[in-house]
Amino acid sequence: MSMIEFHNVEKYYGDFHALTDVNLTINAGEKVVLIGPSGSGKSTLIRTVNGLERVQSGRLLVDGFDLADRKTDMNKIRKNVGMVFQHFNLYANKTVLENIMLAPRLVLKRPEAENKKLAMDLLDRVGLAEKAASYPRQLSGGQAQRIAIARSLAMKPKCLLFDEPTSALDPEMIDDVLNVMKTVAEDSSMTMLVVTHEMGFAREVADRVVFMADGQILEDDSKETFFDGQPNNERARQFLGKIITH
């Protein structure tokens, strides 16, 4: 069963063609890593999946809803599609625990005792139970990103989107965040779409690797074919060669 379907999707920013004839299907439970050079359209693509960016034409189906239809209620989409951003986006005036509990309280109307227990369980899962009463300003970047992941998981989404979640972190903090993401990937029911430059993570976790350049999908392969075989597209081969060289 598919969770996300792009059918001939086009996206413009004024005269700039950000997404060109995008066709992509991601099945429920699949872990897909989206890679490519800067400016290739990766972040634009992932932001269309929860309605942060609207497409101009084509069809974009997410959990059965057509996001290209202006009548679609985006709040219904976001109940089941979580997103982890590059810069955390935690509420500075709320504690870590309050950050995690807020959306389930307001959106899902989850009972307070149940909500708090799940939030604490998630804090334990990301290794930060001792930070429950801390504020975002008291966290390192890596800790803040792990809290952001816990906050997204608190909604029990069907699909979780990651938009370059480690690119703003100091190198020594990246592994902690990637390890949490790997534990999330172990949940076979969770669909994941991840924009990242972390090729080790892609090799370990991805079911498929999608390569983008100039707003187009140029390669869509299993991780074995992409990394250990030979991508069909010359641009993808050049990109992969540079990554391996460096």
Short mmCIF file of C-alpha atoms in Angstrom, two decimals:
data_model
loop_
_atom_site.label_atom_id
_atom_site.label_comp_id
_atom_site.label_asym_id
_atom_site.label_seq_id
_atom_site.Cartn_x
_atom_site.Cartn_y
_atom_site.Cartn_z
CA MET A 1 0.00 0.00 0.00
CA SER A 2 1.42 3.40 -0.96
CA MET A 3 1.83 6.17 1.59
CA ILE A 4 3.12 8.92 -0.76
CA GLU A 5 2.54 9.26 -4.51
CA PHE A 6 3.86 12.01 -6.78
CA HIS A 7 2.28 12.03 -10.24
CA ASN A 8 3.78 14.52 -12.73
CA VAL A 9 4.23 17.11 -10.00
CA GLU A 10 5.44 20.60 -10.92
CA LYS A 11 6.51 23.33 -8.51
CA TYR A 12 7.59 26.90 -9.33
CA TYR A 13 8.89 29.84 -7.33
CA GLY A 14 8.05 32.64 -9.72
CA ASP A 15 9.97 31.76 -12.87
CA PHE A 16 12.20 29.24 -11.09
CA HIS A 17 11.26 25.63 -11.86
CA ALA A 18 11.86 23.92 -8.49
CA LEU A 19 10.29 20.52 -9.26
CA THR A 20 9.98 19.16 -12.79
CA ASP A 21 7.65 16.26 -13.65
CA VAL A 22 8.27 14.43 -10.39
CA ASN A 23 6.97 10.85 -10.25
CA LEU A 24 7.67 8.91 -7.08
CA THR A 25 5.84 6.31 -5.00
CA ILE A 26 6.78 5.44 -1.44
CA ASN A 27 5.02 2.48 0.11
CA ALA A 28 3.86 2.27 3.71
CA GLY A 29 6.75 1.25 5.94
CA GLU A 30 9.46 2.06 3.39
CA LYS A 31 12.58 3.97 4.36
CA VAL A 32 13.64 6.22 1.46
CA VAL A 33 16.69 8.49 1.47
CA LEU A 34 16.71 11.49 -0.85
CA ILE A 35 20.14 12.74 -1.91
CA GLY A 36 21.64 15.12 -4.43
CA PRO A 37 23.63 18.36 -4.75
CA SER A 38 22.55 21.56 -3.01
CA GLY A 39 19.71 23.29 -4.81
CA SER A 40 18.47 20.09 -6.44
CA GLY A 41 14.94 20.35 -5.04
CA LYS A 42 15.22 17.82 -2.21
CA SER A 43 13.95 20.10 0.56
CA THR A 44 11.23 21.50 -1.69
CA LEU A 45 10.02 17.98 -2.46
CA ILE A 46 9.91 16.90 1.16
CA ARG A 47 8.14 20.11 2.23
CA THR A 48 5.35 19.46 -0.27
CA VAL A 49 4.57 16.17 1.48
CA ASN A 50 3.10 17.90 4.53
CA GLY A 51 1.80 20.95 2.73
CA LEU A 52 4.47 23.46 3.73
CA GLU A 53 4.88 24.04 0.00
CA ARG A 54 1.97 23.72 -2.45
CA VAL A 55 2.43 22.23 -5.90
CA GLN A 56 1.25 23.99 -9.06
CA SER A 57 0.22 20.94 -11.07
CA GLY A 58 0.11 17.16 -11.00
CA ARG A 59 -1.20 15.00 -8.19
CA LEU A 60 0.36 14.47 -4.78
CA LEU A 61 -1.33 11.79 -2.69
CA VAL A 62 -0.35 11.44 0.97
CA ASP A 63 -2.13 8.83 3.07
CA GLY A 64 -4.96 8.90 0.53
CA PHE A 65 -5.39 12.69 0.51
CA ASP A 66 -4.64 14.78 -2.60
CA LEU A 67 -2.45 17.69 -1.51
CA ALA A 68 -2.78 19.32 -4.93
CA ASP A 69 -6.48 19.81 -4.13
CA ARG A 70 -6.88 23.18 -2.39
CA LYS A 71 -9.85 21.80 -0.46
CA THR A 72 -7.74 19.21 1.34
CA ASP A 73 -7.51 19.88 5.09
CA MET A 74 -3.77 20.03 5.82
CA ASN A 75 -4.36 19.54 9.54
CA LYS A 76 -5.62 16.03 8.81
CA ILE A 77 -2.43 15.33 6.88
CA ARG A 78 -0.16 16.61 9.63
CA LYS A 79 -1.76 14.37 12.25
CA ASN A 80 -0.18 11.41 10.49
CA VAL A 81 2.85 13.01 8.82
CA GLY A 82 5.50 14.36 11.18
CA MET A 83 8.49 16.47 10.20
CA VAL A 84 11.92 17.03 11.71
CA PHE A 85 13.55 20.23 10.50
CA GLN A 86 17.16 21.27 10.11
CA HIS A 87 16.89 23.89 12.87
CA PHE A 88 14.77 22.03 15.45
CA ASN A 89 11.93 24.61 15.74
CA LEU A 90 11.36 23.96 19.44
CA TYR A 91 9.32 26.45 21.48
CA ALA A 92 11.88 28.46 23.45
CA ASN A 93 9.44 29.39 26.24
CA LYS A 94 8.42 25.79 26.99
CA THR A 95 10.32 23.01 28.70
CA VAL A 96 11.43 19.94 26.81
CA LEU A 97 8.55 17.94 28.29
CA GLU A 98 6.03 20.66 27.39
CA ASN A 99 7.37 20.79 23.82
CA ILE A 100 6.71 17.08 23.39
CA MET A 101 3.28 17.12 25.04
CA LEU A 102 1.86 20.20 23.31
CA ALA A 103 0.70 18.89 19.92
CA PRO A 104 -0.84 15.65 21.24
CA ARG A 105 -2.73 17.71 23.82
CA LEU A 106 -4.06 20.27 21.34
CA VAL A 107 -4.53 18.14 18.23
CA LEU A 108 -5.21 14.63 19.49
CA LYS A 109 -6.83 15.64 22.81
CA ARG A 110 -4.75 12.92 24.45
CA PRO A 111 -5.49 12.58 28.20
CA GLU A 112 -2.85 14.38 30.26
CA ALA A 113 -1.58 11.40 32.27
CA GLU A 114 -1.24 9.26 29.14
CA ASN A 115 0.35 12.16 27.28
CA LYS A 116 2.97 12.72 29.98
CA LYS A 117 3.82 9.02 30.24
CA LEU A 118 4.34 8.74 26.47
CA ALA A 119 6.45 11.92 26.45
CA MET A 120 8.69 10.58 29.22
CA ASP A 121 8.96 7.22 27.46
CA LEU A 122 10.06 9.02 24.30
CA LEU A 123 12.60 11.11 26.21
CA ASP A 124 14.02 7.90 27.59
CA ARG A 125 14.08 6.42 24.08
CA VAL A 126 16.20 9.31 22.76
CA GLY A 127 18.44 9.20 25.84
CA LEU A 128 17.39 12.53 27.33
CA ALA A 129 14.99 11.74 30.19
CA GLU A 130 17.07 13.91 32.50
CA LYS A 131 16.35 16.97 30.30
CA ALA A 132 12.55 16.92 30.80
CA ALA A 133 12.51 20.17 32.82
CA SER A 134 15.17 21.93 30.72
CA TYR A 135 14.48 24.66 28.17
CA PRO A 136 15.73 24.55 24.57
CA ARG A 137 18.39 27.20 25.28
CA GLN A 138 19.97 24.78 27.77
CA LEU A 139 20.43 22.05 25.16
CA SER A 140 23.19 21.37 22.68
CA GLY A 141 22.22 21.23 19.01
CA GLY A 142 22.33 17.45 19.02
CA GLN A 143 20.14 17.26 22.11
CA ALA A 144 17.65 19.73 20.62
CA GLN A 145 17.38 17.64 17.46
CA ARG A 146 16.78 14.46 19.45
CA ILE A 147 14.01 16.29 21.34
CA ALA A 148 12.55 17.40 18.00
CA ILE A 149 12.44 13.76 16.90
CA ALA A 150 10.74 12.76 20.16
CA ARG A 151 8.21 15.56 19.66
CA SER A 152 7.34 14.25 16.20
CA LEU A 153 7.06 10.67 17.47
CA ALA A 154 4.64 11.82 20.20
CA MET A 155 1.96 12.22 17.53
CA LYS A 156 2.42 8.54 16.57
CA PRO A 157 2.62 9.43 12.88
CA LYS A 158 2.38 6.96 10.02
CA CYS A 159 5.13 8.83 8.19
CA LEU A 160 8.09 10.86 9.41
CA LEU A 161 9.95 13.35 7.22
CA PHE A 162 13.51 14.48 7.94
CA ASP A 163 14.86 17.56 6.18
CA GLU A 164 18.66 17.45 6.56
CA PRO A 165 18.38 16.85 10.32
CA THR A 166 22.15 16.76 10.96
CA SER A 167 23.40 19.50 8.63
CA ALA A 168 23.31 22.23 11.30
CA LEU A 169 25.10 20.14 13.93
CA ASP A 170 28.70 20.02 15.04
CA PRO A 171 30.34 16.79 13.83
CA GLU A 172 30.56 15.21 17.30
CA MET A 173 26.79 15.53 17.76
CA ILE A 174 25.76 13.90 14.49
CA ASP A 175 26.13 10.27 15.56
CA ASP A 176 23.74 10.66 18.51
CA VAL A 177 21.03 11.99 16.21
CA LEU A 178 21.66 9.35 13.53
CA ASN A 179 21.49 6.60 16.16
CA VAL A 180 18.06 7.83 17.25
CA MET A 181 16.94 7.92 13.62
CA LYS A 182 18.16 4.33 13.19
CA THR A 183 16.04 3.20 16.15
CA VAL A 184 13.03 4.94 14.56
CA ALA A 185 13.76 3.10 11.30
CA GLU A 186 13.59 -0.22 13.15
CA ASP A 187 9.83 0.34 13.46
CA SER A 188 8.70 -1.57 10.38
CA SER A 189 5.35 0.26 10.22
CA MET A 190 6.87 3.74 10.08
CA THR A 191 7.35 5.30 6.65
CA MET A 192 10.45 7.51 6.50
CA LEU A 193 11.56 10.01 3.86
CA VAL A 194 14.95 11.47 4.72
CA VAL A 195 16.88 14.26 3.01
CA THR A 196 20.49 13.82 4.10
CA HIS A 197 24.14 13.90 3.10
CA GLU A 198 24.96 11.10 5.55
CA MET A 199 25.76 8.24 3.19
CA GLY A 200 26.61 5.82 6.00
CA PHE A 201 23.08 6.25 7.34
CA ALA A 202 21.64 5.74 3.86
CA ARG A 203 23.65 2.54 3.38
CA GLU A 204 22.47 1.15 6.71
CA VAL A 205 18.84 2.22 6.86
CA ALA A 206 17.45 2.95 3.39
CA ASP A 207 15.30 0.56 1.42
CA ARG A 208 15.75 2.88 -1.57
CA VAL A 209 17.93 5.81 -2.56
CA VAL A 210 16.44 8.58 -4.71
CA PHE A 211 18.87 10.96 -6.43
CA MET A 212 17.74 14.45 -7.48
CA ALA A 213 19.35 17.22 -9.51
CA ASP A 214 17.88 20.37 -11.05
CA GLY A 215 14.43 19.63 -9.64
CA GLN A 216 14.20 16.20 -11.24
CA ILE A 217 14.44 12.62 -10.00
CA LEU A 218 17.28 11.10 -12.00
CA GLU A 219 17.75 7.83 -10.14
CA ASP A 220 15.57 5.62 -7.93
CA ASP A 221 17.33 2.44 -6.83
CA SER A 222 17.73 0.00 -3.99
CA LYS A 223 20.62 0.99 -1.75
CA GLU A 224 22.54 -2.07 -2.98
CA THR A 225 22.23 -0.99 -6.61
CA PHE A 226 23.03 2.64 -5.87
CA PHE A 227 26.06 2.16 -3.64
CA ASP A 228 27.48 -1.22 -4.64
CA GLY A 229 26.26 -1.51 -8.21
CA GLN A 230 26.28 1.28 -10.73
CA PRO A 231 23.64 4.03 -11.01
CA ASN A 232 22.31 4.34 -14.55
CA ASN A 233 22.43 8.13 -14.58
CA GLU A 234 25.79 9.79 -15.30
CA ARG A 235 25.06 12.71 -12.97
CA ALA A 236 24.31 10.27 -10.14
CA ARG A 237 27.55 8.36 -10.85
CA GLN A 238 29.56 11.60 -10.72
CA PHE A 239 27.89 12.64 -7.44
CA LEU A 240 28.53 9.25 -5.88
CA GLY A 241 32.15 9.31 -7.08
CA LYS A 242 32.77 12.66 -5.39
CA ILE A 243 31.22 11.46 -2.13
CA ILE A 244 33.35 8.34 -2.07
CA THR A 245 36.49 10.31 -2.97
CA HIS A 246 35.95 12.78 -0.16
#
